[in-house]
Amino acid sequence: LLKSCLVVIYRPETEPIEALMMEMQNPDTGIKTQTQRVLITNIPHAVAGNDIFQWILQRLQITEEEALHLGDLFVKYGYIYPLLEPKNLTLKTDGSLYRFQTPYFWPAQSWPADDTDYAIYLAKKNIKRKGILEEYEKEHYNMLNQKINYKWDFVIMQAKEQYKAGKERKKADRYALDCQERAYWLVNRAPPGMLDVLEYGLNRVTDPNEKKVNQVRQGLLVKYSEQFLSNDPILSGCLPSNPWITDDPDFWDLNAKLVEVPTRMRVERWAFNFNELIRDPKGRQNFQLFLRKEFSGENLSFWEACEDLKYGDQSKVKEKAEEIYKLFLAPGARRWINIDGTTMGITVKGLQHPHRYVLDAAQTHIYMLMKKDSYGRYLKSPVYKEMLAKAVVPQETVKKRQGPPWGLLSSAQTKPLNPCEVKVTAAAAEQRASYLQVAAGTRLVALEEAGFFLKWVFPSQDEGCVVNLGRLNCSCFLKLSMRCQSQTGWCFFLCSSSTPQPSKQERGIMDFHTIVSSKAYFQVSGKNPPADLLRVWLVFP
Amino acid sequence: MCRARGAAGMCATAQAALCKATAGHRQLVLQLGGSADGPRLREERCRRSAEAVPHPAGLRQALLAGLRQGPASPEERRELERLWVLFLSALELFLQDLRRAHHLCQLFSMQGGGTAPLRTGLGGWGPPGHKGSRRGGGPTQPPAARCLEEEIEQVRATLAEMESRANIPLWTVEATQPVGTGGTAAPAAGVGEERTGQCWHPPCLLRHQGAGDRALLTVPPHPGPGR
């Protein structure tokens, strides 16, 4: 939109809008000015809104709508200010008068509207008009008095001096200067109710100090993650085994939709929240058993029918809707569900022109009813408890492949490799594992087997450590990481076996590299806090 | 605005002068790029700026000396610190305006054809009837720009030096001026401020900083600042 003006005068330090403003001054091609009359004073250089609008239209060759919008923005951002209604920052395409703002007050300048300046302005206004500040200005003033109290004497002094300096000018100039300044602050400290384009001040739309993540949602997310941690097959493993790793599909069989006997974890999950229960077909089955005992089985049936309407064959929507009505909703229906009058009214009306979501209101009502009423009792009921008792806990199969699940790179192999060559045992200090040698001078604190985590401590920052990995039957990747205890993150040092110097230092995801020989050398160096723990992960493909 | 004695007294006078010069200077910078802009305005700006610039040096010496040699009384010390903060604030404002002036002078250069200033409603600067001539010519590097750059550097250096020399935490300084002068609600209104009529007096003026519980409107130990 504004590129066209760049062709004419473009100087690197000029913003496009500024360039346009300057063009508007051209005695031949710019906007013509008028004189504003204020009581007995004449102030030159007023421009009519319509003239501005026409000029933009003509100059940029854009549509009227765009030109109006652009002109409006000029006013909102304070390049041009209205004379008669200072707070109405819009462009009127009539004879309403505006004036160009002095460049000092242009918003494009790389200095933001300063709190100190604003305080001085308000103090000046206070002096001038004998205390007539608007309510929001008083609030600002008070707030600033506290915020920058240490320089308040300066603020008052400077306000007085600026006021005096202003009085030295002739009346028309003084008026224009006042208008300019007022216009500037209306843009930069917008009064309440006015759109605050620059988002400063008391009525800022977004709080700059607020953390971006919604705290409530974050809390819920954390709760959810904690609750489901044990059920997460990646984080907590799954029993009997992860089929993707072991190629044993037992896990899937045991968790089939309507398996005879569900697993314990699954049944426990039904107690997390109502949604977990109702989304699990086995859960629904069990829940229905309970509901029948309470003679409210039609609720769940209705709910299921609604789901079928929504997600089932859409060519049969009309018939399905009719059937549902006859069975559940019609007066005297065989399985009449109890919903309130309003909802019933909406539903019946909607059924005149049925579609997949026509029963949403009723379905939600029934859902909430079950959730708030039946669900609680269900969890305490013998039906549920029996199921829980009956539920199986599969045995972990022996054929498990070891290694951090997420480190596994290829699943093409049918035969898992035997990683038992690298054996480490939990030990006290000074113990050496068969295939792990640590260089002299390194104090060995503990070695433990935790999916190949080996830990030891460097006594000092610049010590090196050689890890002899002994004989390995296969190539593997060496992943090194070091954790500085004072930090929450990980510092990674990756070294190659061929060069003794660290080849890369990265945070976060590390590169893998193959160990050619069975030796890896690495070194801690640098200005970072000394690493307390070193972990070596051996990840097998 | 003179204090009864010593370093603080001299400083206060110099401070007032700096404040005045800064205010006048700002008003001129405000008009750069506007209809009052012209060689005369810029000369005037330069002149005002030159007025302001010596003060920092003198003030700085005096304040530093006062603070270093251990002033006569804790009140004097507090006063010097207060003046220090005021001085710093004035310099910051002045420097800010110098930078803006520099930018605007470049944007609306007087060189060659120059850029037409904006019609901002103000009259030309200078004696009546004289419209500031815009035609340039003259040296390749206009004197105004050089003048500005030197000034900026000078003030910046002064500020930097001040900030590194004296270690005065700003928040310990309390204002002696109430928010609204001559307020009706203040019992201890004998601060001696110049009353400029009925001014609005916000209800909450007490600072809650740690520097003791002196209310904002307590009378300072010395007689109020007079002329």
CSV table of N, CA, C and O in Angstrom, one decimal, chain B residues 23-63:
chain,number,residue,atom,x,y,z
B,23,ALA,N,14.3,23.8,29.7
B,23,ALA,CA,12.9,24.0,29.3
B,23,ALA,C,12.8,24.8,28.0
B,23,ALA,O,12.1,24.5,27.1
B,24,GLY,N,13.6,25.9,28.0
B,24,GLY,CA,13.7,26.7,26.8
B,24,GLY,C,14.2,26.0,25.6
B,24,GLY,O,13.6,26.1,24.5
B,25,HIS,N,15.2,25.2,25.9
B,25,HIS,CA,15.8,24.4,24.8
B,25,HIS,C,14.7,23.4,24.2
B,25,HIS,O,14.6,23.2,23.0
B,26,ARG,N,14.0,22.8,25.1
B,26,ARG,CA,13.0,21.8,24.7
B,26,ARG,C,12.0,22.5,23.8
B,26,ARG,O,11.6,21.9,22.8
B,27,GLN,N,11.5,23.6,24.2
B,27,GLN,CA,10.5,24.3,23.4
B,27,GLN,C,11.0,24.5,21.9
B,27,GLN,O,10.2,24.5,21.0
B,28,LEU,N,12.2,24.8,21.8
B,28,LEU,CA,12.8,25.0,20.5
B,28,LEU,C,12.9,23.7,19.7
B,28,LEU,O,12.5,23.6,18.5
B,29,VAL,N,13.3,22.7,20.4
B,29,VAL,CA,13.5,21.4,19.7
B,29,VAL,C,12.1,20.9,19.2
B,29,VAL,O,12.0,20.3,18.1
B,30,LEU,N,11.1,21.2,20.0
B,30,LEU,CA,9.7,20.8,19.6
B,30,LEU,C,9.3,21.3,18.3
B,30,LEU,O,8.5,20.8,17.6
B,31,GLN,N,9.9,22.5,17.9
B,31,GLN,CA,9.5,23.1,16.7
B,31,GLN,C,10.3,22.8,15.5
B,31,GLN,O,10.0,23.2,14.3
B,32,LEU,N,11.3,21.9,15.7
B,32,LEU,CA,12.1,21.5,14.5
B,32,LEU,C,11.3,20.7,13.6
B,32,LEU,O,10.5,19.8,14.0
B,33,GLY,N,11.4,21.0,12.3
B,33,GLY,CA,10.6,20.3,11.3
B,33,GLY,C,9.2,20.9,11.2
B,33,GLY,O,8.4,20.4,10.3
B,34,GLY,N,8.9,21.8,12.0
B,34,GLY,CA,7.6,22.5,11.9
B,34,GLY,C,7.7,23.8,11.2
B,34,GLY,O,8.8,24.2,10.7
B,35,SER,N,6.6,24.5,11.2
B,35,SER,CA,6.6,25.8,10.4
B,35,SER,C,7.4,26.9,11.0
B,35,SER,O,7.7,27.8,10.3
B,36,ALA,N,7.8,26.7,12.2
B,36,ALA,CA,8.7,27.7,12.8
B,36,ALA,C,10.2,27.4,12.6
B,36,ALA,O,11.0,28.2,13.0
B,37,ASP,N,10.4,26.3,12.0
B,37,ASP,CA,11.8,25.9,11.8
B,37,ASP,C,12.5,26.7,10.8
B,37,ASP,O,11.9,27.2,9.8
B,38,GLY,N,13.8,26.9,11.0
B,38,GLY,CA,14.6,27.7,10.1
B,38,GLY,C,16.0,28.0,10.7
B,38,GLY,O,16.2,27.6,11.9
B,39,PRO,N,16.8,28.6,10.0
B,39,PRO,CA,18.2,28.8,10.5
B,39,PRO,C,18.2,29.6,11.8
B,39,PRO,O,19.0,29.3,12.7
B,40,ARG,N,17.3,30.5,11.9
B,40,ARG,CA,17.2,31.3,13.1
B,40,ARG,C,16.8,30.5,14.3
B,40,ARG,O,17.4,30.6,15.4
B,41,LEU,N,15.9,29.7,14.1
B,41,LEU,CA,15.4,28.8,15.2
B,41,LEU,C,16.6,27.9,15.7
B,41,LEU,O,16.8,27.7,16.9
B,42,ARG,N,17.3,27.4,14.7
B,42,ARG,CA,18.4,26.5,15.0
B,42,ARG,C,19.5,27.2,15.7
B,42,ARG,O,20.2,26.6,16.6
B,43,GLU,N,19.7,28.4,15.3
B,43,GLU,CA,20.8,29.2,16.0
B,43,GLU,C,20.4,29.4,17.4
B,43,GLU,O,21.2,29.3,18.4
B,44,GLU,N,19.1,29.7,17.6
B,44,GLU,CA,18.6,30.0,18.9
B,44,GLU,C,18.7,28.7,19.8
B,44,GLU,O,19.1,28.8,21.0
B,45,ARG,N,18.4,27.6,19.2
B,45,ARG,CA,18.5,26.3,19.9
B,45,ARG,C,20.0,26.1,20.4
B,45,ARG,O,20.2,25.7,21.5
B,46,CYS,N,20.9,26.4,19.5
B,46,CYS,CA,22.3,26.2,19.8
B,46,CYS,C,22.7,27.1,20.9
B,46,CYS,O,23.4,26.7,21.8
B,47,ARG,N,22.1,28.3,20.9
B,47,ARG,CA,22.5,29.3,21.9
B,47,ARG,C,22.0,28.8,23.3
B,47,ARG,O,22.7,28.8,24.3
B,48,ARG,N,20.7,28.4,23.3
B,48,ARG,CA,20.1,27.9,24.6
B,48,ARG,C,20.9,26.7,25.1
B,48,ARG,O,21.1,26.5,26.3
B,49,SER,N,21.3,25.8,24.2
B,49,SER,CA,22.0,24.6,24.6
B,49,SER,C,23.3,25.0,25.2
B,49,SER,O,23.8,24.5,26.2
B,50,ALA,N,23.9,26.0,24.6
B,50,ALA,CA,25.2,26.5,25.1
B,50,ALA,C,25.1,27.0,26.5
B,50,ALA,O,26.0,26.9,27.3
B,51,GLU,N,24.0,27.7,26.7
B,51,GLU,CA,23.7,28.2,28.1
B,51,GLU,C,23.6,27.1,29.1
B,51,GLU,O,24.1,27.2,30.2
B,52,ALA,N,23.0,26.0,28.6
B,52,ALA,CA,22.7,24.9,29.6
B,52,ALA,C,24.0,24.1,29.9
B,52,ALA,O,24.2,23.6,31.0
B,53,VAL,N,24.8,24.0,28.8
B,53,VAL,CA,26.0,23.1,29.0
B,53,VAL,C,27.0,23.4,30.1
B,53,VAL,O,27.4,22.5,30.7
B,54,PRO,N,27.4,24.6,30.3
B,54,PRO,CA,28.3,24.8,31.4
B,54,PRO,C,27.8,24.4,32.8
B,54,PRO,O,28.6,24.0,33.6
B,55,HIS,N,26.5,24.5,33.0
B,55,HIS,CA,26.0,24.2,34.3
B,55,HIS,C,26.4,22.8,34.8
B,55,HIS,O,26.8,22.6,35.9
B,56,PRO,N,26.2,21.8,33.9
B,56,PRO,CA,26.6,20.5,34.4
B,56,PRO,C,27.9,20.4,35.0
B,56,PRO,O,28.1,19.8,36.0
B,57,ALA,N,28.9,21.0,34.3
B,57,ALA,CA,30.3,20.9,34.8
B,57,ALA,C,30.4,21.5,36.2
B,57,ALA,O,30.9,20.8,37.1
B,58,GLY,N,29.9,22.7,36.3
B,58,GLY,CA,30.0,23.4,37.6
B,58,GLY,C,29.2,22.6,38.7
B,58,GLY,O,29.7,22.4,39.8
B,59,LEU,N,28.0,22.3,38.4
B,59,LEU,CA,27.2,21.6,39.3
B,59,LEU,C,27.8,20.3,39.8
B,59,LEU,O,27.8,19.9,41.0
B,60,ARG,N,28.3,19.7,38.8
B,60,ARG,CA,28.9,18.4,39.1
B,60,ARG,C,30.0,18.5,40.1
B,60,ARG,O,30.1,17.8,41.1
B,61,GLN,N,30.9,19.4,39.8
B,61,GLN,CA,32.0,19.6,40.8
B,61,GLN,C,31.5,19.9,42.2
B,61,GLN,O,32.0,19.3,43.1
B,62,ALA,N,30.6,20.9,42.2
B,62,ALA,CA,30.1,21.3,43.5
B,62,ALA,C,29.5,20.2,44.3
B,62,ALA,O,29.8,20.0,45.5
B,63,LEU,N,28.6,19.4,43.6
B,63,LEU,CA,27.9,18.3,44.3
B,63,LEU,C,28.9,17.3,44.7
B,63,LEU,O,28.8,16.8,45.8
